[in-house]
Amino acid sequence: MQNVKCFVCVLLCFVCSFNSFAQGPPITGDKPIMLGANNWVVKTLTEIRHTESGNFVKVPLMVHYLPASNVLVGVHAPFVSYNFKEGAQGQTLGDVELLAKYQFYRKDKTGKTFRLVAKTLQTLPTGKSLNLDGISTGDYQSYVGVVAGYESIKYGISNELGYNLSPSNDMDEFRYKLGFGLPLLKSTYPVNQVNLYFEYQSSWFTTIDEYLMLYAQGIQYAKGRLTVEASVQFPLIQTVPEAGQRNFSLFLGTRYIF
């Protein structure tokens, strides 16, 4: 019951935040702002995760393409290194992901915009069965969600609410992400900006009734078409077995627009 109350609280945050602003792109979250048609984005966001059971690294190669200004498709191919404290070590291909996004609502005003995006992420069972959520599970998963953001040149907020179905195990998940962005420099074109990010993730695993809330503090530098970023993420609440508990994750990323 306590887990349900926590999840209801973050849902209330989701509703209230529609009256705020968004600054993007987030680091550990997603964004509703899309580029123009026929643009390519090549990016990576390496995660170095330290847990009670061992240390793990995920290095994904992510390629996104926009066939239209309101449609995005992408593929994520991760390389995974795993080192269990009392078990196996090695390197392998992780779970490949197929991404699709459709922007179905957009309202622009001077210096600000509000947008809504429908999103699906299909996770293919290409990785080993390492029982590492978000890295390598070896199980097929299907995620559907909505990303919302209201962005201005001063500050902002982004949201994502969705459900991840994992039919071959008991890890079905309600997921909510909330991200605040604060630009430190004046808005210019071409882009030359430093952003601070304050990002939360709430995960309620409905079948096994386990709950995880994470917080990430990040910094990002964007110069023209290139972006570099770093973030540290750690758990605020985790009602999961001790072997699966997280200590912290370090994220290091780059992205380039063609």
CSV table of C-alpha atoms in Angstrom, one decimal:
chain,number,residue,atom,x,y,z
A,1,MET,CA,0.0,0.0,0.0
A,2,GLN,CA,2.9,2.4,0.8
A,3,ASN,CA,4.2,1.8,-2.7
A,4,VAL,CA,0.9,2.7,-4.2
A,5,LYS,CA,0.8,6.0,-2.2
A,6,CYS,CA,4.2,6.9,-3.5
A,7,PHE,CA,3.2,6.3,-7.1
A,8,VAL,CA,0.0,8.4,-6.6
A,9,CYS,CA,2.1,11.3,-5.4
A,10,VAL,CA,4.2,11.3,-8.5
A,11,LEU,CA,1.1,11.1,-10.6
A,12,LEU,CA,-0.1,14.3,-8.9
A,13,CYS,CA,3.2,15.9,-9.8
A,14,PHE,CA,2.6,14.9,-13.4
A,15,VAL,CA,-0.7,16.6,-13.5
A,16,CYS,CA,0.4,19.8,-11.8
A,17,SER,CA,3.6,20.2,-13.9
A,18,PHE,CA,1.6,20.8,-17.1
A,19,ASN,CA,1.5,24.5,-16.0
A,20,SER,CA,5.3,24.7,-15.8
A,21,PHE,CA,8.0,25.1,-18.5
A,22,ALA,CA,10.5,22.7,-20.1
A,23,GLN,CA,14.1,22.9,-21.0
A,24,GLY,CA,15.6,20.2,-23.2
A,25,PRO,CA,16.9,17.8,-24.1
A,26,PRO,CA,17.0,16.0,-20.8
A,27,ILE,CA,19.8,13.6,-19.9
A,28,THR,CA,18.2,10.5,-18.4
A,29,GLY,CA,14.7,11.4,-19.6
A,30,ASP,CA,13.1,12.1,-22.9
A,31,LYS,CA,11.8,15.2,-24.7
A,32,PRO,CA,8.7,16.1,-26.7
A,33,ILE,CA,10.7,18.7,-28.8
A,34,MET,CA,11.6,17.4,-32.2
A,35,LEU,CA,13.9,18.6,-34.9
A,36,GLY,CA,13.0,19.3,-38.5
A,37,ALA,CA,12.3,16.6,-41.1
A,38,ASN,CA,15.1,14.5,-42.6
A,39,ASN,CA,17.4,15.2,-39.6
A,40,TRP,CA,19.6,12.4,-38.1
A,41,VAL,CA,20.8,12.3,-34.5
A,42,VAL,CA,23.6,9.9,-33.5
A,43,LYS,CA,24.1,9.7,-29.7
A,44,THR,CA,25.3,7.6,-26.8
A,45,LEU,CA,24.6,7.7,-23.1
A,46,THR,CA,27.0,5.4,-21.3
A,47,GLU,CA,25.7,4.1,-17.9
A,48,ILE,CA,28.2,2.9,-15.2
A,49,ARG,CA,26.0,1.2,-12.6
A,50,HIS,CA,27.2,0.2,-9.2
A,51,THR,CA,24.9,-2.2,-7.3
A,52,GLU,CA,25.0,-4.6,-4.3
A,53,SER,CA,25.6,-7.5,-6.7
A,54,GLY,CA,28.3,-6.0,-8.9
A,55,ASN,CA,29.3,-3.3,-11.3
A,56,PHE,CA,27.9,-3.0,-14.9
A,57,VAL,CA,28.5,-0.8,-17.9
A,58,LYS,CA,26.1,-0.1,-20.8
A,59,VAL,CA,27.4,1.7,-23.9
A,60,PRO,CA,24.6,2.2,-26.4
A,61,LEU,CA,24.9,3.4,-30.0
A,62,MET,CA,21.6,5.2,-30.7
A,63,VAL,CA,20.6,6.4,-34.1
A,64,HIS,CA,17.5,8.5,-34.6
A,65,TYR,CA,15.9,9.7,-37.8
A,66,LEU,CA,13.0,12.1,-38.4
A,67,PRO,CA,11.1,11.3,-41.6
A,68,ALA,CA,8.8,14.2,-40.8
A,69,SER,CA,8.9,17.1,-38.3
A,70,ASN,CA,6.5,15.2,-35.9
A,71,VAL,CA,7.7,11.6,-36.3
A,72,LEU,CA,10.9,10.0,-35.0
A,73,VAL,CA,12.2,6.4,-35.4
A,74,GLY,CA,15.3,5.0,-33.9
A,75,VAL,CA,17.4,2.0,-33.0
A,76,HIS,CA,19.6,1.5,-29.9
A,77,ALA,CA,22.3,-1.2,-29.9
A,78,PRO,CA,24.1,-1.5,-26.5
A,79,PHE,CA,27.4,-3.0,-25.6
A,80,VAL,CA,27.4,-4.4,-22.1
A,81,SER,CA,30.2,-5.2,-19.7
A,82,TYR,CA,29.2,-7.1,-16.5
A,83,ASN,CA,31.1,-8.0,-13.3
A,84,PHE,CA,29.2,-9.8,-10.6
A,85,LYS,CA,30.8,-9.9,-7.2
A,86,GLU,CA,30.0,-13.6,-6.8
A,87,GLY,CA,29.6,-14.7,-10.3
A,88,ALA,CA,30.3,-14.2,-14.0
A,89,GLN,CA,32.2,-11.5,-15.8
A,90,GLY,CA,32.3,-10.7,-19.4
A,91,GLN,CA,31.1,-8.5,-22.3
A,92,THR,CA,28.1,-9.0,-24.6
A,93,LEU,CA,25.5,-7.4,-26.7
A,94,GLY,CA,22.7,-6.0,-24.6
A,95,ASP,CA,19.0,-5.7,-25.3
A,96,VAL,CA,18.4,-3.9,-28.6
A,97,GLU,CA,15.6,-1.3,-28.6
A,98,LEU,CA,13.4,0.0,-31.4
A,99,LEU,CA,11.9,3.5,-30.8
A,100,ALA,CA,9.0,5.4,-32.4
A,101,LYS,CA,7.6,8.8,-31.4
A,102,TYR,CA,4.7,10.8,-32.7
A,103,GLN,CA,4.1,14.4,-31.8
A,104,PHE,CA,0.3,14.8,-31.7
A,105,TYR,CA,-0.1,18.2,-30.1
A,106,ARG,CA,1.9,21.5,-30.3
A,107,LYS,CA,1.1,25.0,-29.1
A,108,ASP,CA,3.8,27.7,-29.6
A,109,LYS,CA,3.9,31.2,-28.1
A,110,THR,CA,6.7,33.8,-28.1
A,111,GLY,CA,9.7,32.2,-26.4
A,112,LYS,CA,7.8,29.1,-25.2
A,113,THR,CA,6.2,26.0,-26.5
A,114,PHE,CA,4.0,23.1,-25.1
A,115,ARG,CA,4.1,19.7,-26.8
A,116,LEU,CA,2.7,16.2,-26.4
A,117,VAL,CA,4.3,13.1,-27.8
A,118,ALA,CA,3.2,9.4,-28.0
A,119,LYS,CA,6.1,7.0,-27.6
A,120,THR,CA,6.7,3.3,-27.9
A,121,LEU,CA,9.9,1.4,-27.2
A,122,GLN,CA,10.2,-2.3,-28.1
A,123,THR,CA,13.0,-4.1,-26.3
A,124,LEU,CA,14.2,-7.2,-28.2
A,125,PRO,CA,15.6,-10.2,-26.2
A,126,THR,CA,19.1,-10.0,-27.8
A,127,GLY,CA,21.0,-9.7,-24.5
A,128,LYS,CA,22.0,-12.3,-21.9
A,129,SER,CA,19.6,-13.1,-19.0
A,130,LEU,CA,21.5,-11.0,-16.5
A,131,ASN,CA,18.4,-9.7,-14.7
A,132,LEU,CA,19.7,-6.1,-15.1
A,133,ASP,CA,16.7,-3.8,-15.8
A,134,GLY,CA,17.5,-1.3,-18.5
A,135,ILE,CA,20.8,-3.0,-19.4
A,136,SER,CA,20.3,-6.7,-20.3
A,137,THR,CA,17.5,-9.0,-19.3
A,138,GLY,CA,17.2,-11.3,-22.3
A,139,ASP,CA,13.4,-10.8,-22.3
A,140,TYR,CA,11.1,-9.1,-24.7
A,141,GLN,CA,9.5,-5.9,-23.4
A,142,SER,CA,6.9,-3.4,-24.8
A,143,TYR,CA,6.7,0.1,-23.5
A,144,VAL,CA,4.1,2.7,-24.4
A,145,GLY,CA,3.9,6.2,-22.9
A,146,VAL,CA,3.3,9.9,-23.3
A,147,VAL,CA,6.0,12.6,-23.1
A,148,ALA,CA,4.9,16.2,-22.2
A,149,GLY,CA,6.9,19.3,-22.0
A,150,TYR,CA,6.5,23.1,-21.8
A,151,GLU,CA,9.7,24.8,-22.7
A,152,SER,CA,10.9,28.4,-22.4
A,153,ILE,CA,14.2,30.2,-22.8
A,154,LYS,CA,14.4,30.6,-19.0
A,155,TYR,CA,13.7,27.3,-17.4
A,156,GLY,CA,11.5,24.3,-17.8
A,157,ILE,CA,10.1,20.9,-17.0
A,158,SER,CA,9.5,17.6,-18.9
A,159,ASN,CA,7.4,14.6,-18.0
A,160,GLU,CA,7.0,11.0,-19.2
A,161,LEU,CA,4.3,8.6,-18.0
A,162,GLY,CA,4.1,5.1,-19.4
A,163,TYR,CA,3.7,1.3,-18.8
A,164,ASN,CA,6.3,-1.3,-19.6
A,165,LEU,CA,4.9,-4.8,-20.3
A,166,SER,CA,7.3,-7.7,-19.8
A,167,PRO,CA,5.2,-10.8,-20.7
A,168,SER,CA,7.9,-13.5,-19.9
A,169,ASN,CA,8.5,-12.4,-16.3
A,170,ASP,CA,6.9,-10.5,-13.4
A,171,MET,CA,8.6,-7.1,-14.1
A,172,ASP,CA,5.6,-5.2,-15.5
A,173,GLU,CA,6.2,-1.5,-14.6
A,174,PHE,CA,4.4,1.8,-14.3
A,175,ARG,CA,7.1,4.4,-15.0
A,176,TYR,CA,7.0,8.2,-14.5
A,177,LYS,CA,9.9,10.6,-15.1
A,178,LEU,CA,10.0,14.2,-14.1
A,179,GLY,CA,12.9,16.5,-15.2
A,180,PHE,CA,13.7,20.2,-14.4
A,181,GLY,CA,16.1,22.1,-16.6
A,182,LEU,CA,17.9,25.4,-15.8
A,183,PRO,CA,20.0,27.1,-18.5
A,184,LEU,CA,22.9,29.1,-17.2
A,185,LEU,CA,23.7,31.2,-20.2
A,186,LYS,CA,21.6,33.6,-22.3
A,187,SER,CA,19.8,32.0,-25.3
A,188,THR,CA,21.7,32.5,-28.5
A,189,TYR,CA,21.8,31.1,-32.0
A,190,PRO,CA,23.8,29.1,-33.0
A,191,VAL,CA,23.3,27.3,-29.7
A,192,ASN,CA,25.9,27.9,-27.0
A,193,GLN,CA,24.4,26.8,-23.7
A,194,VAL,CA,25.1,25.1,-20.3
A,195,ASN,CA,22.2,23.4,-18.7
A,196,LEU,CA,21.7,22.0,-15.2
A,197,TYR,CA,19.2,19.1,-14.9
A,198,PHE,CA,17.3,17.7,-11.9
A,199,GLU,CA,15.7,14.5,-12.9
A,200,TYR,CA,13.5,11.9,-11.1
A,201,GLN,CA,12.3,8.4,-12.1
A,202,SER,CA,9.6,6.5,-10.3
A,203,SER,CA,9.1,2.8,-11.1
A,204,TRP,CA,6.3,0.7,-9.6
A,205,PHE,CA,6.6,-3.0,-10.5
A,206,THR,CA,3.0,-3.9,-10.2
A,207,THR,CA,3.0,-7.7,-10.2
A,208,ILE,CA,5.7,-8.1,-7.5
A,209,ASP,CA,4.7,-4.8,-5.7
A,210,GLU,CA,8.2,-3.4,-5.6
A,211,TYR,CA,9.1,0.3,-5.9
A,212,LEU,CA,12.1,2.3,-7.0
A,213,MET,CA,12.6,6.1,-7.0
A,214,LEU,CA,15.8,7.5,-8.5
A,215,TYR,CA,17.2,11.0,-8.6
A,216,ALA,CA,19.8,12.3,-11.1
A,217,GLN,CA,21.8,15.5,-11.0
A,218,GLY,CA,23.3,16.4,-14.3
A,219,ILE,CA,25.1,19.1,-16.4
A,220,GLN,CA,25.1,19.5,-20.1
A,221,TYR,CA,27.0,21.7,-22.6
A,222,ALA,CA,25.5,22.3,-26.1
A,223,LYS,CA,27.5,24.0,-28.8
A,224,GLY,CA,26.0,24.1,-32.3
A,225,ARG,CA,25.1,20.6,-33.3
A,226,LEU,CA,27.2,18.9,-30.6
A,227,THR,CA,26.1,18.1,-27.0
A,228,VAL,CA,28.1,16.6,-24.2
A,229,GLU,CA,26.6,15.7,-20.8
A,230,ALA,CA,27.2,14.0,-17.5
A,231,SER,CA,24.9,13.0,-14.7
A,232,VAL,CA,25.0,11.1,-11.3
A,233,GLN,CA,21.9,9.0,-10.4
A,234,PHE,CA,21.2,7.4,-7.0
A,235,PRO,CA,18.2,5.9,-5.3
A,236,LEU,CA,15.9,7.8,-3.0
A,237,ILE,CA,13.6,4.8,-2.3
A,238,GLN,CA,14.0,1.2,-3.2
A,239,THR,CA,11.9,-1.6,-1.9
A,240,VAL,CA,13.6,-4.3,-3.9
A,241,PRO,CA,15.6,-7.4,-2.7
A,242,GLU,CA,19.1,-6.5,-1.3
A,243,ALA,CA,20.9,-8.2,-4.2
A,244,GLY,CA,19.1,-6.0,-6.7
A,245,GLN,CA,19.5,-2.7,-4.9
A,246,ARG,CA,21.4,0.1,-6.6
A,247,ASN,CA,24.2,2.3,-5.1
A,248,PHE,CA,24.6,4.8,-7.9
A,249,SER,CA,25.0,5.2,-11.6
A,250,LEU,CA,27.2,7.6,-13.6
A,251,PHE,CA,26.0,8.7,-17.0
A,252,LEU,CA,28.3,10.1,-19.7
A,253,GLY,CA,26.9,11.1,-23.1
A,254,THR,CA,27.3,12.8,-26.4
A,255,ARG,CA,25.0,13.6,-29.3
A,256,TYR,CA,25.4,15.1,-32.7
A,257,ILE,CA,22.8,16.3,-35.2
A,258,PHE,CA,23.3,15.8,-38.9
